[in-house]
CSV table of C-alpha atoms and ligand atoms in Angstrom, one decimal:
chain,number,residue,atom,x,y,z
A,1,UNK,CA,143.3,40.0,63.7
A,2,UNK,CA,145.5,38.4,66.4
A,3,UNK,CA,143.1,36.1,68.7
A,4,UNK,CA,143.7,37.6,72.6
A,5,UNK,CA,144.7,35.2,75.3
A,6,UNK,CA,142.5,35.0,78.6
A,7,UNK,CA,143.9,33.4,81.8
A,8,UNK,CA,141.6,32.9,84.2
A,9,UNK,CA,142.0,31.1,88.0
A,10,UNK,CA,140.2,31.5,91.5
A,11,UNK,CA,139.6,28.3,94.1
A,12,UNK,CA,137.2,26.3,92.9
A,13,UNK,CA,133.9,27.1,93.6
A,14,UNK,CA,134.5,31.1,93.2
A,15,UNK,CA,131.9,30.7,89.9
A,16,UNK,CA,134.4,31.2,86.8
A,17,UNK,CA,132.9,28.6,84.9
A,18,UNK,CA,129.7,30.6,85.3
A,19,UNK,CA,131.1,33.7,84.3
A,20,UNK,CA,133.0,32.6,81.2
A,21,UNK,CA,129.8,30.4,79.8
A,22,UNK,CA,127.6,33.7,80.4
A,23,UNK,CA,130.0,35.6,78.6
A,24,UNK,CA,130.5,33.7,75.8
A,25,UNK,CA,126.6,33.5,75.2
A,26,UNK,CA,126.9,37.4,74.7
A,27,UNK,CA,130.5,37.7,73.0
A,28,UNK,CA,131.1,35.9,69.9
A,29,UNK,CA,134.7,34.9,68.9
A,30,UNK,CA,135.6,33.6,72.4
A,31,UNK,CA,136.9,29.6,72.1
A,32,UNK,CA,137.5,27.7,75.7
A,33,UNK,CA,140.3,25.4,75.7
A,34,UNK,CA,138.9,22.2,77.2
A,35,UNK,CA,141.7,21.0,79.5
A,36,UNK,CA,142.9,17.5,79.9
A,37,UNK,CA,142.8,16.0,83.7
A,38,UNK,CA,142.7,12.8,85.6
A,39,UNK,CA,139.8,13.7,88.0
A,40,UNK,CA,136.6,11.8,87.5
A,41,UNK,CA,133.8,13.2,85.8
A,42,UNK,CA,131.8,14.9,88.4
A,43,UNK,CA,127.8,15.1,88.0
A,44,UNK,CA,126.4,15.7,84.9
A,45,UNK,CA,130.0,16.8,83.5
A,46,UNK,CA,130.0,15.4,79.9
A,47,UNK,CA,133.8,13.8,78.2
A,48,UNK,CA,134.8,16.7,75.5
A,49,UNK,CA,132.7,19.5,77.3
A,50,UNK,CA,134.1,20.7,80.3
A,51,UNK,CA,137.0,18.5,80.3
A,52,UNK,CA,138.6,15.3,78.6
A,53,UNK,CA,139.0,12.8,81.3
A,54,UNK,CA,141.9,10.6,81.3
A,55,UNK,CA,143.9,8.2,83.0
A,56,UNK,CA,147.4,9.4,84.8
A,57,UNK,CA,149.3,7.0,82.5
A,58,UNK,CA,148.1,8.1,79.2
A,59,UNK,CA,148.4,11.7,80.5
A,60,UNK,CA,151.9,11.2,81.4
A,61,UNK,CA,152.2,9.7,77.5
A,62,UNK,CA,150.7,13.1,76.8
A,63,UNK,CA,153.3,15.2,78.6
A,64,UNK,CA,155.8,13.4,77.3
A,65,UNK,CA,155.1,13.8,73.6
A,66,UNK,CA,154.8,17.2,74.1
A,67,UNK,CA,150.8,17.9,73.9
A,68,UNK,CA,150.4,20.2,76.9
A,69,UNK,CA,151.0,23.9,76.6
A,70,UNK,CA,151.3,24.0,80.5
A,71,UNK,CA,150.3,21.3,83.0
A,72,UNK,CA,149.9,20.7,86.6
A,73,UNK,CA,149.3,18.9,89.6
A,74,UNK,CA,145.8,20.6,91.2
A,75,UNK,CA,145.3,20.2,95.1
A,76,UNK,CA,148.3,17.8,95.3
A,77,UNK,CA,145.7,15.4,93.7
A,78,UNK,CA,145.2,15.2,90.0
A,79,UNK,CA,146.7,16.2,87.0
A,80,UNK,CA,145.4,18.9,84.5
A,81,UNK,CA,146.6,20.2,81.2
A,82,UNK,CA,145.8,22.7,78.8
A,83,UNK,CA,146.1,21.1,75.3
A,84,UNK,CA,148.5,23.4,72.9
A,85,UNK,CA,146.2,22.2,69.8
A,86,UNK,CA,143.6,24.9,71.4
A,87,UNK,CA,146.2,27.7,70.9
A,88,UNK,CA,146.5,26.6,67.7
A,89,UNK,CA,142.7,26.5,66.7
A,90,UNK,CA,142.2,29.4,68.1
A,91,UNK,CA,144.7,31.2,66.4
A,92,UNK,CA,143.9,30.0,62.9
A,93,UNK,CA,140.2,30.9,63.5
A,94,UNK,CA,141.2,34.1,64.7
A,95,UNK,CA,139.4,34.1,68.2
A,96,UNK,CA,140.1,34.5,71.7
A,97,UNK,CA,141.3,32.1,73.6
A,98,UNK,CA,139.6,31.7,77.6
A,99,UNK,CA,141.8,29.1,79.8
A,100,UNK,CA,140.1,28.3,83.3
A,101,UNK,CA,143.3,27.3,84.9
A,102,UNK,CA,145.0,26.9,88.5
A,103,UNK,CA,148.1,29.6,89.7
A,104,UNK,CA,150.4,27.2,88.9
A,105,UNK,CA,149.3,26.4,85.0
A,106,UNK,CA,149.0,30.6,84.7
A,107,UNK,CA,152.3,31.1,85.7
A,108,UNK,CA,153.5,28.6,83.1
A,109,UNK,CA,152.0,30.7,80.9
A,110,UNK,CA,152.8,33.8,81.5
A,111,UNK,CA,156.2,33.0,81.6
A,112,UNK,CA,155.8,32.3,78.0
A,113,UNK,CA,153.4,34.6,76.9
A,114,UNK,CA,153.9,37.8,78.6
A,115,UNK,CA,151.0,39.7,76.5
A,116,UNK,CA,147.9,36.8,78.1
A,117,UNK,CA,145.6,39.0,80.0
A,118,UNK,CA,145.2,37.5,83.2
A,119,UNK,CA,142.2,38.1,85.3
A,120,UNK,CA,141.7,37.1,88.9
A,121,UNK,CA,138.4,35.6,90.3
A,122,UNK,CA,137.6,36.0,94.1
A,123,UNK,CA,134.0,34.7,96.0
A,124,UNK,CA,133.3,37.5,98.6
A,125,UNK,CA,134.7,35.4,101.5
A,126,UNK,CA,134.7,31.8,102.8
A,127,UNK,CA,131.2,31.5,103.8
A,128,UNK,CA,129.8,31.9,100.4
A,129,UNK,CA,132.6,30.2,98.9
A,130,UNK,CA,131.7,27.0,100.9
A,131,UNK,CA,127.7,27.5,100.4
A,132,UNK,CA,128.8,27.5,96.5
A,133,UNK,CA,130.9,24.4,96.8
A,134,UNK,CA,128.3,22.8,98.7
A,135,UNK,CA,125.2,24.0,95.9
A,136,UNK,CA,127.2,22.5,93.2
A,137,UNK,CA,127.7,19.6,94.9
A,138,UNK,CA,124.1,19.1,95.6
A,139,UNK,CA,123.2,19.9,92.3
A,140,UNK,CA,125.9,17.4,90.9
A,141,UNK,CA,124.4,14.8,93.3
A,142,UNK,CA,128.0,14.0,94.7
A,143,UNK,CA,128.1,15.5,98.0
A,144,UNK,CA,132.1,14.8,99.3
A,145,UNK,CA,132.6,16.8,102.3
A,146,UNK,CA,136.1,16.1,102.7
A,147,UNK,CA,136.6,17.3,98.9
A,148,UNK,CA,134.5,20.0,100.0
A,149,UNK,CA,136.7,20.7,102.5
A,150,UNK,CA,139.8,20.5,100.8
A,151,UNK,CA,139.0,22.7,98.3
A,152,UNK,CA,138.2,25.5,101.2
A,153,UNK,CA,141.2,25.1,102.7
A,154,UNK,CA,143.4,25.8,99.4
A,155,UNK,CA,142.1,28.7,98.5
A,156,UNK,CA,143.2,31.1,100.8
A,157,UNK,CA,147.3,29.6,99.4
A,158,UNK,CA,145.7,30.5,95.9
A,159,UNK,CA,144.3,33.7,96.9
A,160,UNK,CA,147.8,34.9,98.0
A,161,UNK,CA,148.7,34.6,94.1
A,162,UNK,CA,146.3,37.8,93.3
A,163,UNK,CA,149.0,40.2,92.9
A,164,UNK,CA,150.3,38.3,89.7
A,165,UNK,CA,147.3,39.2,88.3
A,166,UNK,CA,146.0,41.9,86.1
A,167,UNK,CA,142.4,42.1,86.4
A,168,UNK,CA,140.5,41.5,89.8
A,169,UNK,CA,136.8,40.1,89.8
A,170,UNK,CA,135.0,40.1,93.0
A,171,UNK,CA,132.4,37.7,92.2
A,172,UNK,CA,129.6,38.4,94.3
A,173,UNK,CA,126.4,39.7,92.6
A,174,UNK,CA,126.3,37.7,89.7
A,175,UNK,CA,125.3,40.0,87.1
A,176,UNK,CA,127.4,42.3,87.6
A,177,UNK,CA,130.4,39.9,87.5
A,178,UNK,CA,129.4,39.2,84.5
A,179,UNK,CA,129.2,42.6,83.2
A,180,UNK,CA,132.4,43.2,84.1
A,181,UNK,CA,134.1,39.9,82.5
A,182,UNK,CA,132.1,41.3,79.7
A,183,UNK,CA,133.7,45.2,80.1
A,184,UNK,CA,137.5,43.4,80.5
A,185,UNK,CA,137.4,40.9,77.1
A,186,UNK,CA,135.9,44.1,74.8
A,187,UNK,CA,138.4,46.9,76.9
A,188,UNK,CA,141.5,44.7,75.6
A,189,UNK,CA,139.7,43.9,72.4
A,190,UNK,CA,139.3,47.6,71.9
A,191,UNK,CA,143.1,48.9,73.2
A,192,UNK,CA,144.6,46.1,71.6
A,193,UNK,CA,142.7,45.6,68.0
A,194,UNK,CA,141.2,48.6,67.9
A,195,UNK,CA,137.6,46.8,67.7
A,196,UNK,CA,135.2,49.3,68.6
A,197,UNK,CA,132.7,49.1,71.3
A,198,UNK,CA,129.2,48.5,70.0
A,199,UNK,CA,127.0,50.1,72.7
A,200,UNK,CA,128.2,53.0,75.7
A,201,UNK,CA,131.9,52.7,75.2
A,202,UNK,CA,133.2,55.1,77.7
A,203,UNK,CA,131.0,53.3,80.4
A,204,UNK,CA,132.4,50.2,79.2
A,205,UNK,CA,136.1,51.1,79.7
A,206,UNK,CA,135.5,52.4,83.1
A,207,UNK,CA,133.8,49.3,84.2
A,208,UNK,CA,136.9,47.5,82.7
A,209,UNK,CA,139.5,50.0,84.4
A,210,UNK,CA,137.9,49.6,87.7
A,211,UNK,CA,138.7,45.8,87.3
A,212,UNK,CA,142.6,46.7,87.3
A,213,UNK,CA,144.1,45.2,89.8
A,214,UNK,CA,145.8,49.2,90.6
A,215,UNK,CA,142.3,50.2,90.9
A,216,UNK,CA,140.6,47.4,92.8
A,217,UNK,CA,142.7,48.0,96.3
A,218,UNK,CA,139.6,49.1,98.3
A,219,UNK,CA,137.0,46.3,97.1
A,220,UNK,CA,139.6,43.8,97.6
A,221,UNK,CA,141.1,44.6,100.8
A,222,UNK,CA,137.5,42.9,103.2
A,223,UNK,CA,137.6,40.3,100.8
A,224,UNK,CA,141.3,39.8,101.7
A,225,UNK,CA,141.0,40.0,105.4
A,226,UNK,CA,137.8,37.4,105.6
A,227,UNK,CA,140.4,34.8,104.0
A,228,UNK,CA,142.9,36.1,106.8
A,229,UNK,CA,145.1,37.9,104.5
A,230,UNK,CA,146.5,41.1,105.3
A,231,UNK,CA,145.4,43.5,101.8
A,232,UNK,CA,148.5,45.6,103.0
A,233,UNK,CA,151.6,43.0,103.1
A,234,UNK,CA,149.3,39.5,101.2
A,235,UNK,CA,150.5,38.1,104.4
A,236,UNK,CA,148.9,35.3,106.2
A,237,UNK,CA,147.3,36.8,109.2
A,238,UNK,CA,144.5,34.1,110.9
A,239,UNK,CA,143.9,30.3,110.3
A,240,UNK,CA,140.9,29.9,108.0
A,241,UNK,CA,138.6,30.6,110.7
A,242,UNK,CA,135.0,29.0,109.5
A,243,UNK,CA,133.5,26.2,111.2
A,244,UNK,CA,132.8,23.9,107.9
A,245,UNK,CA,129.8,22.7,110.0
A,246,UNK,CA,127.9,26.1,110.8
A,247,UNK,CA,125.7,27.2,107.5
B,301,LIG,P1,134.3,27.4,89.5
B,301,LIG,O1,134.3,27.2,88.0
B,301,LIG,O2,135.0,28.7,89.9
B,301,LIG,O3,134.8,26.2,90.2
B,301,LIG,P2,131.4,27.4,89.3
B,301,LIG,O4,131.1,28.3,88.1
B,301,LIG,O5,131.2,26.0,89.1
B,301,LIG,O6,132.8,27.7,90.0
B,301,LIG,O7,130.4,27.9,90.4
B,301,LIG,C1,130.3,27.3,91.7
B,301,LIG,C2,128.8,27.3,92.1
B,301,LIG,O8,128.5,28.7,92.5
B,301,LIG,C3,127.8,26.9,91.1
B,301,LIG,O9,126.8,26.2,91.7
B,301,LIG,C4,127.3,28.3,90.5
B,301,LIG,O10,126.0,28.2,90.0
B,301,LIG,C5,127.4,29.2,91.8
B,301,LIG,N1,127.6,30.6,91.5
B,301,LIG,C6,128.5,31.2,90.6
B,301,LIG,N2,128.5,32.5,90.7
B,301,LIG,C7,127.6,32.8,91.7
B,301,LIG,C8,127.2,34.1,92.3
B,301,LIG,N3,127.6,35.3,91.9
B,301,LIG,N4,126.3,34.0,93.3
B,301,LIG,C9,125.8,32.8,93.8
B,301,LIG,N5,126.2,31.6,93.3
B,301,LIG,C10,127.1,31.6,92.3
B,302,LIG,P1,137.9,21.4,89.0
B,302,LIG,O1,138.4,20.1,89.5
B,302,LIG,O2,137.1,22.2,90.1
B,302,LIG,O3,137.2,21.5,87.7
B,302,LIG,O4,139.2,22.3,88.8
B,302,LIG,C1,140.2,22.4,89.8
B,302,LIG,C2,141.2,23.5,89.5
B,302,LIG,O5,142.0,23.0,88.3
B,302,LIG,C3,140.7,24.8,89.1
B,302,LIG,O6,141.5,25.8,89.8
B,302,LIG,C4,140.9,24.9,87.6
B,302,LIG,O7,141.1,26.3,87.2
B,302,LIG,C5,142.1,24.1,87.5
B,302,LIG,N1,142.4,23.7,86.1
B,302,LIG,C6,141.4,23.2,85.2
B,302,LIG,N2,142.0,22.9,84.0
B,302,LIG,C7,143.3,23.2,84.2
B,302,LIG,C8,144.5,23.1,83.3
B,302,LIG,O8,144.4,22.7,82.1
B,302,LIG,N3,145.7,23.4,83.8
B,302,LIG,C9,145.8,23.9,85.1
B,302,LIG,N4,147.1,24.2,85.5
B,302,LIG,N5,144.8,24.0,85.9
B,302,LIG,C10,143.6,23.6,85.5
């Protein structure tokens, strides 16, 4: 059975690392594709696990031999790469494939492989984004308020990117996220592969069907407007407008 591609971005900090590892405890036959970067490790982030870490120059070796089935420069800072040997595993075990990549690496993709589901993550709006950066900071023991701060103020540029997308995901009650990560990877299994849907499969397919982009305008559009974008137009309406000092 062909192995379905998964494309997943948000800003950092939205909780997509969550979501897929709570997924993948309750759906077998889901592989992650550990990307390559040149960022440090950060807290108790182990080599092999959630990423390989590198140096740029042996990355740039790595581009150049061809190892990367997309790559790119994240937050004008470091480099990240997805590594095409996970395609490959993937495919020859016959499971899905979950990449946790930036708008940049997902268009690469999708460029090339037209059929990857794509699935857009959004926090509810920039106040809990930043109390999540700043948790997971905490909890990593590497409080960096200017990386903190950095990351805040690219993602309303990567939230503008949501209409390339064909899934929405409003993380905000956890649970439920997940439940509707969940709904989305068995809705394509099941249209796709024809693998049927163990347990309330109509309820299932409506929780995934909500997720369409198409049918996600209303949820979206406040979560839109407290980044500053206009739902209507994706224009850019107000500068980010949170004090990063105020919790
Ligand atoms: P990402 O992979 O998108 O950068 P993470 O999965 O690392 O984000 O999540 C960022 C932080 O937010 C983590 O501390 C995580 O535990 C927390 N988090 C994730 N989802 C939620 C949620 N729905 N509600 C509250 N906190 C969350
Ligand atoms: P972080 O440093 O928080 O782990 O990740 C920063 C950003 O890099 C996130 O948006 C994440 O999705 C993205 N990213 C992680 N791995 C890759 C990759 O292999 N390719 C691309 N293009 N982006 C990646």
């Amino acid at each position: 059975m062909a192995g379905i591609l998964f494309i997943i971005s948000a800003p950092s900090g939205s909780g997509k690392s969550t979501l897929v590892s709570e997924v993948r405890k309750q759906l077998r036959g889901i592989d992650f594709a550990v990307s390559w970067t040149t960022r440090a490790p950060r807290g108790s982030e182990q080599p092999g696990r959630e990423y390989n870490f590198t140096t740029r120059e042996e990355f740039e070796r790595m581009i150049a031999a061809g190892k990367f089935l997309e790559y790119a420069e994240v937050y004008g800072k470091d480099l990240y790469g997805t590594p095409r040997k996970s395609l490959e595993d993937a495919r020859a075990a016959g499971h899905d494939l979950v990449l946790d990549i930036d708008v940049q690496g997902a268009a690469q993709i999708r460029a090339k492989m037209p059929e990857a589901v794509t699935i857009f993550v959004l926090p509810p709006d920039p106040r809990q984004l930043r109390t999540r950066l700043r948790n997971r900071a905490r909890a990593e023991g590497v409080v960096n308020d200017d990386e903190i701060f950095r990351r805040l103020g690219e993602a309303r540029r990567e939230i503008e990117n949501y209409r390339e997308y064909g899934y929405i995901l409003i993380n905000d009650v956890l649970d439920r996220a997940v439940a509707q990560l969940e709904a989305i990877v068995q809705a394509e299994r099941f249209y796709r592969n024809a693998e049927p849907i163990a347990y309330r499969q109509s309820r299932v397919l409506e929780v995934a069907a909500a997720c369409l982009i198409k049918n996600a305008q209303e949820r979206l559009k406040p979560v839109l407007e407290a980044f500053g974008i206009d739902g209507s137009s994706g224009q850019q309406q107000l500068p980010f407008g949170d004090d990063p000092d105020d919790d």
